[in-house]
Coordinates of C-alpha atoms and ligand atoms in Angstrom, one line a residue:
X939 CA -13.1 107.3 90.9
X940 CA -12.3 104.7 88.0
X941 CA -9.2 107.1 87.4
X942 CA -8.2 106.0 91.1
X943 CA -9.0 102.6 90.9
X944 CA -6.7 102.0 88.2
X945 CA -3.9 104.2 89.4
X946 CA -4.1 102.1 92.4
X947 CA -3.7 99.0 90.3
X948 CA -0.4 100.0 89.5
X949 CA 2.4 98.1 90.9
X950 CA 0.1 95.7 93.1
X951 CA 0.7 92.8 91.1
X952 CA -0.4 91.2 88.0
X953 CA -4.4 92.2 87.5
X954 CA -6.2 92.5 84.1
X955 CA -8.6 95.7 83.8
X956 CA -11.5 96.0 81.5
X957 CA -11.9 100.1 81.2
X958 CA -15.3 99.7 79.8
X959 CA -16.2 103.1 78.7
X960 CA -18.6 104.3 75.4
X961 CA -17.2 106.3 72.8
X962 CA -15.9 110.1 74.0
X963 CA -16.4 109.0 77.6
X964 CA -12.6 110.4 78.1
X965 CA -11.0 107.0 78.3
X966 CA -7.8 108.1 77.1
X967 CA -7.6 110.5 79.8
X968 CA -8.4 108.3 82.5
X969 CA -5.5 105.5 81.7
X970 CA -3.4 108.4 81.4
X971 CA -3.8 108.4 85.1
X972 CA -2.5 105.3 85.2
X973 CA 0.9 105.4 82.4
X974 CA 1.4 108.7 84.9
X975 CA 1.5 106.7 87.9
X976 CA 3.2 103.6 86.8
X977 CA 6.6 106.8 85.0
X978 CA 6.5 108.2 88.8
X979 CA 7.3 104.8 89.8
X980 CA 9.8 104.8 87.2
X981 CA 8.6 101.7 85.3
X982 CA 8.0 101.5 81.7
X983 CA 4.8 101.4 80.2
X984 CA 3.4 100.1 76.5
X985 CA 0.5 101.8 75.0
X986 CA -0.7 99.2 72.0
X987 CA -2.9 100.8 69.4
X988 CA -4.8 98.8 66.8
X989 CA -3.9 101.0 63.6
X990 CA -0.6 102.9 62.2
X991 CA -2.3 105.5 61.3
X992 CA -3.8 106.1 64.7
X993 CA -0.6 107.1 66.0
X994 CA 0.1 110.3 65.1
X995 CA -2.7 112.3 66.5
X996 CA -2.2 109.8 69.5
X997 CA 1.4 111.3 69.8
X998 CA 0.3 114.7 69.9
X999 CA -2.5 113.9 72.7
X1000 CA 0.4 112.2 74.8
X1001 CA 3.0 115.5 73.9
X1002 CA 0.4 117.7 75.3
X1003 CA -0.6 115.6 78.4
X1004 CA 3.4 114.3 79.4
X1005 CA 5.1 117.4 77.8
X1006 CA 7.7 114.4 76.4
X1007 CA 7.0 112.7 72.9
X1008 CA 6.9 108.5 73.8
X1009 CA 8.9 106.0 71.5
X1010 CA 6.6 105.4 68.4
X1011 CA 7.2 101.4 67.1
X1012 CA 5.2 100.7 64.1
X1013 CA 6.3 98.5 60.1
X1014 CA 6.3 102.4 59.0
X1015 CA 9.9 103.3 61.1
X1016 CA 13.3 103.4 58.8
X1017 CA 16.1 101.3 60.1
X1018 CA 17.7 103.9 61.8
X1019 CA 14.9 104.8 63.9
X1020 CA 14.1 101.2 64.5
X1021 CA 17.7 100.7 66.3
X1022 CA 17.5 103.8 67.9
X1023 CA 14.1 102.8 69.5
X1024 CA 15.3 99.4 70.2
X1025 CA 18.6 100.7 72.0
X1026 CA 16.5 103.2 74.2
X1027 CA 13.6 100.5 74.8
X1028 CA 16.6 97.8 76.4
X1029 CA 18.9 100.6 78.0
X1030 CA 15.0 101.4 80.1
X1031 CA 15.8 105.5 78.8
X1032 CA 12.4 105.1 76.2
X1033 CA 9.7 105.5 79.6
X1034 CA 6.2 105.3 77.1
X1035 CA 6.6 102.9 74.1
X1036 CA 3.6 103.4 71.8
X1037 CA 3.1 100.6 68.7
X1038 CA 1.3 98.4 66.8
X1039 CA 1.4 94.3 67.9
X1040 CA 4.9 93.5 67.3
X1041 CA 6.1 96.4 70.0
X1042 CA 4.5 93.7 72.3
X1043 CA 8.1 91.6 72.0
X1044 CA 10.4 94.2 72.6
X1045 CA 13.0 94.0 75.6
X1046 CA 11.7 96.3 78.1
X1047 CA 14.3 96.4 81.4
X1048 CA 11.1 96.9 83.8
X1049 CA 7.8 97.1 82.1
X1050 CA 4.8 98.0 85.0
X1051 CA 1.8 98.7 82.6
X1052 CA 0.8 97.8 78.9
X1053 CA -2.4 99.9 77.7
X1054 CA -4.3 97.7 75.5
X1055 CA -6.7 100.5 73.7
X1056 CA -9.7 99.5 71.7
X1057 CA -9.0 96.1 72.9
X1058 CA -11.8 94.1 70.6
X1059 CA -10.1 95.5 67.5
X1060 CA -9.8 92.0 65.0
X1061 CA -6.5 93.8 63.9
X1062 CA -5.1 93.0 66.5
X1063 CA -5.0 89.5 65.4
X1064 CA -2.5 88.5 63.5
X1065 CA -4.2 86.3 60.6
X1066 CA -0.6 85.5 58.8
X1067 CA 2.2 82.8 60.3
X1068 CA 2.4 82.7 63.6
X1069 CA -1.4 83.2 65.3
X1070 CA -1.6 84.7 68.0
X1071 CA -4.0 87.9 69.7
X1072 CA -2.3 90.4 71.4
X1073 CA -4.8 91.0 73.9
X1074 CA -4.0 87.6 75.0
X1075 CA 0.0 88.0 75.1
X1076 CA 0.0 91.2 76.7
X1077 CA -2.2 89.4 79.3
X1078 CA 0.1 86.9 79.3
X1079 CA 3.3 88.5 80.1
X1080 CA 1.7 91.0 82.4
X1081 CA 0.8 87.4 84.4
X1082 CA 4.5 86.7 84.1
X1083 CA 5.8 89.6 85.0
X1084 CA 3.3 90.5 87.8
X1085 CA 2.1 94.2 86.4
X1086 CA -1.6 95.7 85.7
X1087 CA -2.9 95.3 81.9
X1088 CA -5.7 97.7 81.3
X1089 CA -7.8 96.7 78.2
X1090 CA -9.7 99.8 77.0
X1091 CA -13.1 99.5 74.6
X1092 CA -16.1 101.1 73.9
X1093 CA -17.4 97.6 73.2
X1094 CA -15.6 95.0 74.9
X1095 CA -15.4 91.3 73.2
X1096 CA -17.4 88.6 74.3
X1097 CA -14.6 86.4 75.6
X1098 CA -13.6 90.0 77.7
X1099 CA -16.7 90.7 79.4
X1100 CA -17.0 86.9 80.3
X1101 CA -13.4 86.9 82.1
X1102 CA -14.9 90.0 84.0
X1103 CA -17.7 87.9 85.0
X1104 CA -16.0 84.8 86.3
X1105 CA -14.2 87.4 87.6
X1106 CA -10.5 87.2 86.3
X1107 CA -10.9 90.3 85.2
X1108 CA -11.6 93.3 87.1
X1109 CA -13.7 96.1 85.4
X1110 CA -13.9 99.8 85.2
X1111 CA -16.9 101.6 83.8
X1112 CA -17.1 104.9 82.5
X1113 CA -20.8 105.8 81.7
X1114 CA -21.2 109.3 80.8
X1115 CA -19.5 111.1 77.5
X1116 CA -17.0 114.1 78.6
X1117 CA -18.1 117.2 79.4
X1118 CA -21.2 117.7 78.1
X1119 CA -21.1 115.8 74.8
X1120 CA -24.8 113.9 74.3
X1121 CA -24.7 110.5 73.2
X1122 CA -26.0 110.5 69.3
X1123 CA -29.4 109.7 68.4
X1124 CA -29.2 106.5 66.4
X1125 CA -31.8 106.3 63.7
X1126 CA -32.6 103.5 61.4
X1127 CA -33.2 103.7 57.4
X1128 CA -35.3 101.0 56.0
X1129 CA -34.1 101.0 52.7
X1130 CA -37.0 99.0 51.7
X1131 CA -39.3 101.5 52.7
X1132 CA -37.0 104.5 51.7
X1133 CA -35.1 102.9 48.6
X1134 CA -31.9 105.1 46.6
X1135 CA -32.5 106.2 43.6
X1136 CA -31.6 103.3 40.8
X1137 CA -27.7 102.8 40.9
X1138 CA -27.2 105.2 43.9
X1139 CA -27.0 104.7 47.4
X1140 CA -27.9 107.4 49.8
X1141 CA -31.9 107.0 50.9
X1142 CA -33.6 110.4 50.6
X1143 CA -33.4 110.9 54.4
X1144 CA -30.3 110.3 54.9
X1145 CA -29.6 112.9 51.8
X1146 CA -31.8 115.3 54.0
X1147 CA -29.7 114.9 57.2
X1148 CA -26.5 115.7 55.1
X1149 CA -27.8 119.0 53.7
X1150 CA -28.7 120.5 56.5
X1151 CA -25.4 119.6 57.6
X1152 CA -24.2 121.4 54.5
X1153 CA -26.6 124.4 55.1
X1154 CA -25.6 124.9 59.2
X1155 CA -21.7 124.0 57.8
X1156 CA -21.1 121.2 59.9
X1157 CA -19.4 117.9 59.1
X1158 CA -20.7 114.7 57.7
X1159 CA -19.4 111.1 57.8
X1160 CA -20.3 108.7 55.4
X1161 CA -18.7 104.9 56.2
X1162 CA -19.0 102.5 54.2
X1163 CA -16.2 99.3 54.9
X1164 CA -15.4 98.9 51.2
X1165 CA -12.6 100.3 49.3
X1166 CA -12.4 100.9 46.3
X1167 CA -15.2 101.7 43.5
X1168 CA -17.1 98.7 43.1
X1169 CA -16.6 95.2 44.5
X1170 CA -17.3 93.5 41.7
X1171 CA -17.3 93.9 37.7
X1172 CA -19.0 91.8 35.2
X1173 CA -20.0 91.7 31.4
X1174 CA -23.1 93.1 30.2
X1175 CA -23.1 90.7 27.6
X1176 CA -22.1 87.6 28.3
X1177 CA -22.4 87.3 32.3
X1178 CA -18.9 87.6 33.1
X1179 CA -17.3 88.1 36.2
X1180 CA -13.5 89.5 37.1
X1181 CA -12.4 87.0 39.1
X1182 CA -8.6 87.2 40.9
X1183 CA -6.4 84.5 39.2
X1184 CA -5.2 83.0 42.5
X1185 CA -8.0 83.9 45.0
X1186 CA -11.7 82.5 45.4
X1187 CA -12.2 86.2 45.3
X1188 CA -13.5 88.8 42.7
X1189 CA -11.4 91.7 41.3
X1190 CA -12.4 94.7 42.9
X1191 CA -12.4 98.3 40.6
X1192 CA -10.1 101.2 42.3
X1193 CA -11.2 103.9 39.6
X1194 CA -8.6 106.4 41.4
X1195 CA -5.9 104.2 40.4
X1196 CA -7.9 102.5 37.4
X1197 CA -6.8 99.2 37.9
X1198 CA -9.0 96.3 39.1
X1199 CA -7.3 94.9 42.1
X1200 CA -7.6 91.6 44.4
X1201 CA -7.9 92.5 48.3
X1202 CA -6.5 89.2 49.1
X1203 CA -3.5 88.8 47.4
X1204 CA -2.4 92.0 46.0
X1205 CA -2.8 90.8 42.5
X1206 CA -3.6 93.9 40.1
X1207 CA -4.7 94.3 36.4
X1208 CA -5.8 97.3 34.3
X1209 CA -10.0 97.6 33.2
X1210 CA -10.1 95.5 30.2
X1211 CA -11.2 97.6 27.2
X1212 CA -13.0 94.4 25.9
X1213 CA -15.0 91.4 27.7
X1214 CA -11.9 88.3 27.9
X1215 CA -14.8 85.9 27.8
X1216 CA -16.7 87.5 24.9
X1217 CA -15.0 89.8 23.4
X1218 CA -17.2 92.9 22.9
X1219 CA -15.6 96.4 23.8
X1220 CA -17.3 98.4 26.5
X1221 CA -19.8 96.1 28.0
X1222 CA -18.4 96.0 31.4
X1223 CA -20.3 97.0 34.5
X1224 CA -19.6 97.8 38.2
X1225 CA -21.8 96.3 40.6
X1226 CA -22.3 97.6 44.3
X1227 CA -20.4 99.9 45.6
X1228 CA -17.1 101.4 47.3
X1229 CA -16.4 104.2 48.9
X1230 CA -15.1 105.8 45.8
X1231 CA -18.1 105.2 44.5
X1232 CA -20.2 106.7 47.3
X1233 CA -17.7 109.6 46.8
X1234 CA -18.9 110.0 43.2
X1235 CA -22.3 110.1 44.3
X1236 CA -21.9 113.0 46.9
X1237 CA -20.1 114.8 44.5
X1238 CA -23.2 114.4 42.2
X1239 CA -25.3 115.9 44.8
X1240 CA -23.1 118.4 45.9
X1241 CA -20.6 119.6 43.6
X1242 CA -19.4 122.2 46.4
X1243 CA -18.7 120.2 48.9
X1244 CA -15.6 119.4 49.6
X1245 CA -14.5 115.6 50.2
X1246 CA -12.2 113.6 51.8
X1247 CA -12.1 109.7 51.3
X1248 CA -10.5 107.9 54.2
X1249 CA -9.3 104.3 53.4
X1250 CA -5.7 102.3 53.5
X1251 CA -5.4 104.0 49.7
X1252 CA -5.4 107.0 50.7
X1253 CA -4.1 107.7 54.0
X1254 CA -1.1 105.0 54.2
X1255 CA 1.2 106.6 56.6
X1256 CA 1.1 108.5 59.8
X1257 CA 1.7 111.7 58.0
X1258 CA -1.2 111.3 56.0
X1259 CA -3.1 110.7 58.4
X1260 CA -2.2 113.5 60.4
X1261 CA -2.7 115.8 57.5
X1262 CA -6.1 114.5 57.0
X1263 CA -6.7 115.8 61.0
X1264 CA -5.9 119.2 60.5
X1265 CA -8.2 119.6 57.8
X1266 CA -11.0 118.6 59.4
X1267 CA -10.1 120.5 62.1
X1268 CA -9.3 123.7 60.2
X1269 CA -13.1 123.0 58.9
X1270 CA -11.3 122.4 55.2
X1271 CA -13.6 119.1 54.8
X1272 CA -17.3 119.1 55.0
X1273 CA -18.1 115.4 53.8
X1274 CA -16.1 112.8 54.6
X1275 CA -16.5 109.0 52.8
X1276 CA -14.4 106.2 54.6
X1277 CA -14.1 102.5 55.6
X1278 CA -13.5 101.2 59.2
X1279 CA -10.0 103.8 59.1
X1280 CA -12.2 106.5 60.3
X1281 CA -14.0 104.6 62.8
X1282 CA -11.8 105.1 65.9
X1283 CA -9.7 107.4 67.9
X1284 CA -10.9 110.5 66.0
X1285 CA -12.5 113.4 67.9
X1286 CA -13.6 115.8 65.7
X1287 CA -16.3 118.3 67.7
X1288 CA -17.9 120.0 64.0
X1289 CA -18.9 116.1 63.1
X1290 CA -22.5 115.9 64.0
X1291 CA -23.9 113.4 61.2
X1292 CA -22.7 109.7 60.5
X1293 CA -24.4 107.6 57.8
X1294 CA -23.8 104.1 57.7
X1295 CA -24.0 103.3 54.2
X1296 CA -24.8 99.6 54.7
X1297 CA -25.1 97.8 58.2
X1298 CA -25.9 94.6 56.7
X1299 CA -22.4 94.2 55.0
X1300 CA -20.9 92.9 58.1
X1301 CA -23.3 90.4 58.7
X1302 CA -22.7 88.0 55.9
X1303 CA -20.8 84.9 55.2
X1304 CA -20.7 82.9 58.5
X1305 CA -18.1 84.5 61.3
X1306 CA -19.3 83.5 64.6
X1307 CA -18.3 87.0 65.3
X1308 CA -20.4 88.6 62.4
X1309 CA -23.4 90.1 64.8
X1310 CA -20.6 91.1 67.5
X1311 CA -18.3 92.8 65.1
X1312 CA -20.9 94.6 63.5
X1313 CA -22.3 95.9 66.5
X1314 CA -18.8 96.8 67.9
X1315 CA -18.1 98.5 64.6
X1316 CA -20.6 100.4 64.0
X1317 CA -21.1 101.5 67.6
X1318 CA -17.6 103.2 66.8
X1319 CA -18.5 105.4 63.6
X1320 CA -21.5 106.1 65.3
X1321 CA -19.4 107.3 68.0
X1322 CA -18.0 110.0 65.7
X1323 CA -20.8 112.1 65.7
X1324 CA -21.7 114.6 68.3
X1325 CA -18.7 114.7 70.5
X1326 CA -18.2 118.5 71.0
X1327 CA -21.1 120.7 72.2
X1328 CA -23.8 120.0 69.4
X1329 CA -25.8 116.9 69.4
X1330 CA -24.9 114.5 67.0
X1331 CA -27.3 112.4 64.6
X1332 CA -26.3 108.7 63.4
X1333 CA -28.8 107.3 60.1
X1334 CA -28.0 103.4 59.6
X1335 CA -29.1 101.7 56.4
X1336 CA -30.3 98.7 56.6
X1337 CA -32.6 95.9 54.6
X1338 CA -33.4 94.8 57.4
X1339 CA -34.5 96.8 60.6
X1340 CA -35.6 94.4 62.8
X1341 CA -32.4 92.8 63.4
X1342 CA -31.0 92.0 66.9
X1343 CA -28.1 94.5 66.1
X1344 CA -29.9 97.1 65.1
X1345 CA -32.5 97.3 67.2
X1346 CA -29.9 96.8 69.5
X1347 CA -28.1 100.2 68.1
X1348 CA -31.3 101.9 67.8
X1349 CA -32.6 101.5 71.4
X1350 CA -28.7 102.1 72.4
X1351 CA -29.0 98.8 74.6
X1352 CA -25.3 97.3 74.4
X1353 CA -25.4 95.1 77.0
X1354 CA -29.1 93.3 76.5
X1355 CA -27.8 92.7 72.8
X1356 CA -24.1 91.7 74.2
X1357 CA -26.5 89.4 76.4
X1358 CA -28.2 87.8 74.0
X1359 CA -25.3 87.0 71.6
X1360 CA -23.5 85.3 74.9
X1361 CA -26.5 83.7 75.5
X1362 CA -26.9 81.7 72.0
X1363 CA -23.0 81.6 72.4
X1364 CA -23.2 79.5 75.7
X1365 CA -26.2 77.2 74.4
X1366 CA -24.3 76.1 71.4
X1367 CA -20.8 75.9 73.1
X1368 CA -19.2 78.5 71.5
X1369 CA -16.3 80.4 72.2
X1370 CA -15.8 81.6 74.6
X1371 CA -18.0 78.4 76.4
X1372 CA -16.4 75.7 74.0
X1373 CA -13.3 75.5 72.0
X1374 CA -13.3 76.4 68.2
X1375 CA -9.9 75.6 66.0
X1376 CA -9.2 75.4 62.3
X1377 CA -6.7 73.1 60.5
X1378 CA -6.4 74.5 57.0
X1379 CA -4.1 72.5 54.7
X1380 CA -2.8 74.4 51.2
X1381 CA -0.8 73.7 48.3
X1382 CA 0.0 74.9 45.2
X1383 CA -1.8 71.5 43.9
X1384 CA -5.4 71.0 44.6
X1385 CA -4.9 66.8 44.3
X1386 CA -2.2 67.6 46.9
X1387 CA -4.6 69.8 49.3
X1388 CA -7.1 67.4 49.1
X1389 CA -5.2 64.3 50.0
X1390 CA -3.4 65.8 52.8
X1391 CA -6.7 67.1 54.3
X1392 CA -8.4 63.8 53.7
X1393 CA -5.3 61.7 55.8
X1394 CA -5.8 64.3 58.7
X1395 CA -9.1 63.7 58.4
X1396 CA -9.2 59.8 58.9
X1397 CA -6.2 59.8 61.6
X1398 CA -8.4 62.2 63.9
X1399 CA -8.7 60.7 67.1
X1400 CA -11.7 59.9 68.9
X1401 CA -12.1 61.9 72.1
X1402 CA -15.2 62.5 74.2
X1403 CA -16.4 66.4 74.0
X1404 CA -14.9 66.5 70.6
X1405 CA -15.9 66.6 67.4
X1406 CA -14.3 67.0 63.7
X1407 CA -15.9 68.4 60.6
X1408 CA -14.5 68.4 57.3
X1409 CA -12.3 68.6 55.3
X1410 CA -13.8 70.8 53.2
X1411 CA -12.9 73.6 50.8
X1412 CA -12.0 76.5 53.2
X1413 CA -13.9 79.6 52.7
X1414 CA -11.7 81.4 50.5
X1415 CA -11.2 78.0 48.8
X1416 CA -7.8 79.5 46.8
X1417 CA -5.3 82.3 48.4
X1418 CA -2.3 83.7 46.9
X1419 CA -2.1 80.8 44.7
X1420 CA -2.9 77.4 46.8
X1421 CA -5.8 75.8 47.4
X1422 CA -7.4 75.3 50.7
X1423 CA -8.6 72.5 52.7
X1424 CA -10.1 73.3 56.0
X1425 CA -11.1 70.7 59.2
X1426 CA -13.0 72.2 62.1
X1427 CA -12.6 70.7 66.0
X1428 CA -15.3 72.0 68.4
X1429 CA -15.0 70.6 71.9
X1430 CA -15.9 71.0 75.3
X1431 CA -14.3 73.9 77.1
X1432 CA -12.2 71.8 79.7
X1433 CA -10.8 69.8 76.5
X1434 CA -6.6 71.0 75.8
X1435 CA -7.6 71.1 72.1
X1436 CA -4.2 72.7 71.5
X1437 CA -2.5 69.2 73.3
X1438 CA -5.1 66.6 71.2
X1439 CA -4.0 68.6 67.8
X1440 CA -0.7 68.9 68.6
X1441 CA -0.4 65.0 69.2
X1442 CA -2.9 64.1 66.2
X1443 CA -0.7 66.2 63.5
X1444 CA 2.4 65.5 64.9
X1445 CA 2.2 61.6 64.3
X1446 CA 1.5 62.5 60.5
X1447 CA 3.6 63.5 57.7
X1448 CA 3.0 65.8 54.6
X1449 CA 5.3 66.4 51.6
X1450 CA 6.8 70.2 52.3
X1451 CA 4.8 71.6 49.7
X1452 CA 1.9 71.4 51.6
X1453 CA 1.0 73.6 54.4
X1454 CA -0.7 72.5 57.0
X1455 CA -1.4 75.4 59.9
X1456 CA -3.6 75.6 63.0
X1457 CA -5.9 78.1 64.3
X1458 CA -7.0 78.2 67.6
X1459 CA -9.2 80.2 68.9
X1460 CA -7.4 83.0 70.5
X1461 CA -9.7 83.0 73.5
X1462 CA -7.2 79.2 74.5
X1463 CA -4.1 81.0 74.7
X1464 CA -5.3 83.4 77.8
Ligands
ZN2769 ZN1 -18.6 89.3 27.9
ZN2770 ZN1 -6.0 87.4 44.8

């Protein structure tokens, strides 16, 4: 039936779909219904996917369904391939285009569909020059162009599900997982009550779980959203900390490529032999952990196992990443240690046990989105477990087991949690029930930053349903170099906050060397 509906979508005008379907509910296959009706009606159709390194085994899926291999546009293609794709994209000969965001602005002759799958995905987002989400734009020239956009998810965004109910959008629901795949049992670990050993990670159940995993030679997953081996480094002796040179951010330790390296800007150095600060020679200390680090502590455990770890360091093109498939479906992996990489698209039916190494990392610092994310995210590793015939078993670590999201995950109740969050998002006027925006002024020069943000500051104008904080140091107060003032604007959902900012900047002038760029909440642009 929801295969239908959307088929019947097709070439009846502009409509946005939610397919709102949990993980292995055979989502793929239903809006294949739809790319297959929309290439009989001979349009084209874009298939946007939130990671390069999804689209390998993507490809494959399609080969086997279409019997035709679609156009593949993703930063990975040489030049060659590029034109190639580009010429048979405008001359309406490529049918299927399947990419990452930018394939969004390519010159289709007569687009009918774009696929937006795993629509909630924050990659999706472009964070650097010009802002924009591409859920929003594919919405947008679907609405232009008069053609069906079907947004796909396992755990739909907040500003999604509120379109469906005001009813802009129309929704799809798929409820049951294919075939005869259970849903996993979610369990939580309260570390407090079941602590690691000093230094380690893995509680003592969840160390159970994985050997009898290891014992009835099935797979494990072990996710942990940090790379490298530990995110911070310090002296022993004198309190020292690694910090990145041009970032508000410390160095973090990739042991596999022993260098210390900033996530933010790039910047790289190798381990110190001595302390900078104080001089003494092997005194420095890793502190946390990364996924290397939870590697070395499997392989402590189980020196016969054999490991995979799964992060952007390790699997960095679509080859790689297709490699790393066929061994864990050849049964050539039996632990596997990765960050959010390995939390979508995979289907892998020998993977019965996810541990999630530390649910409360996604909740700090203070993203309106932090519970939501979380929840979204960790819904999808958990979703890795059991999706063949045998059930599968999910263990989440936590400090702190009593919160919303993971009860929420525990008792498997999505939408009362979803509720909730929109609930406290409506009574404080949040997006996607009040406008959010950021102004964040940088320059090489902190006196420059400053002054900037500080003349912005006093020439804001003074509008009803509006209101200005700041400046203040942004959260990552340097970047790449420049220092960072930020202003916030909340207003009132009916305010054109884009208009009022526009107007306020625009009658202000800066020196060039300070930056000055706006970010408004994507939810405006739909
Ligand atoms: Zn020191
Ligand atoms: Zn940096």
């Amino acid at each position: 039936a929801a295969a239908k509906q959307l088929r019947e979508a097709i070439g009846a005008g502009f409509q946005p779909i939610l397919l709102d379907g949990v993980t292995g509910s055979g989502k793929t296959e239903v809006y294949f219904d739809a790319v297959a009706e929309a290439l009989r009606r001979g349009k084209q159709v874009l298939v946007l996917l939130p990671e390069i390194a999804l689209t390998e085994p993507f490809l494959s899926r399609f080969t086997r369904r279409f019997g035709c291999e679609p156009v593949a546009w993703h930063s990975d293609l040489r030049a060659s391939q590029r034109r190639r794709a580009w010429r048979a994209i405008a001359d309406g000969s490529a049918k299927v285009v399947v990419g990452a965001r930018s394939s969004l602005f390519l010159p289709y002759t007569k687009l009918g569909l774009i696929v937006v799958d795993e629509a909630h995905e924050a990659s999706f987002k472009q964070e650097e020059g010009v802002q924009y989400h591409a859920r929003d734009v594919a919405v947008m020239r679907g609405h232009f162009e008069a053609f069906p956009i079907i947004l796909a998810s396992a755990t739909p965004a907040i500003e999604t599900k509120h379109m469906v109910e005001i009813g802009r959008y129309a929704e799809v629901t798929l409820t049951e997982r294919h075939a005869d795949a259970q849903m996993p049992e979610i369990r939580a670990v309260d570390l407090t009550q079941d602590p690691p050993l000093r230094q380690h990670w893995l509680a003592p159940s969840l160390i159970k779980e994985i050997d009898a995993n290891m014992e009835a030679g099935e797979q494990s997953l072990l996710f942990l959203n940090r790379r490298g081996f530990a995110p911070l480094t310090l002296c022993r002796t004198c309190g020292h900390r690694f910090q990145c040179p041009n970032c508000t951010a410390w160095m973090v330790e990739h042991r596999l490529m022993h260098r210390l390296a900033c996530h933010h800007c790039g910047h790289v150095m190798p381990p110190p032999a001595a302390c900078p600060e104080c001089g003494e020679e092997d005194t420095l200390v890793a502190c946390g952990p990364g996924v290397e680090r939870i590697a070395d502590e499997v392989a402590e455990l189980y020196p016969d196992a054999r490991t995979a770890v799964v992060t952007s360091d390790t699997i960095w093109s679509p080859a790689r990443a297709a490699e790393f498939v066929r061994a864990m479906e050849a049964g050539e992996i039996d632990i596997v240690i990765g960050t959010q990489l390995v939390t979508k698209g995979y289907h892998f039916p020998n993977l019965t046990l996810v541990g999630v190494i530390d649910a409360d990392l996604g909740l700090q610092g203070g993203d309106l989105r932090a519970a939501e994310r979380s929840f979204q995210q960790i819904s999808q590793v958990a979703g890795r477990a059991g999706r063949g015939d045998k059930p599968g078993r999910v263990l989440v670590q936590t400090h702190d087991p009593t919160a919303p999201v993971i009860e929420a995950l525990v008792s498997g109740d999505g939408p009362a949690f979803f509720e909730a969050e929109t609930d406290a998002r409506r009574a404080a006027a949040m997006p996607p029930f009040g406008r959010l925006a950021g102004i964040v002024v940088s320059a090489a020069d902190q006196g420059d930053a400053e002054r900037v943000a500080a003349a912005i500051g006093r020439a804001k104008p003074t509008i009803e349903g509006m209101a200005v904080y700041g400046p203040a140091p942004a959260p990552l107060a340097m970047l790449r170099g420049r220092h960072r003032q930020r202003l916030l604007v909340h207003a009132e959902r009916k305010l054109d906050v884009q208009a009022v900012i526009r107007e306020w900047l625009g009658a202000l002038d800066w020196p060039a060397k300070v930056r000055v760029s706006v970010d408004v909440d994507p939810y405006s642009f739909v």
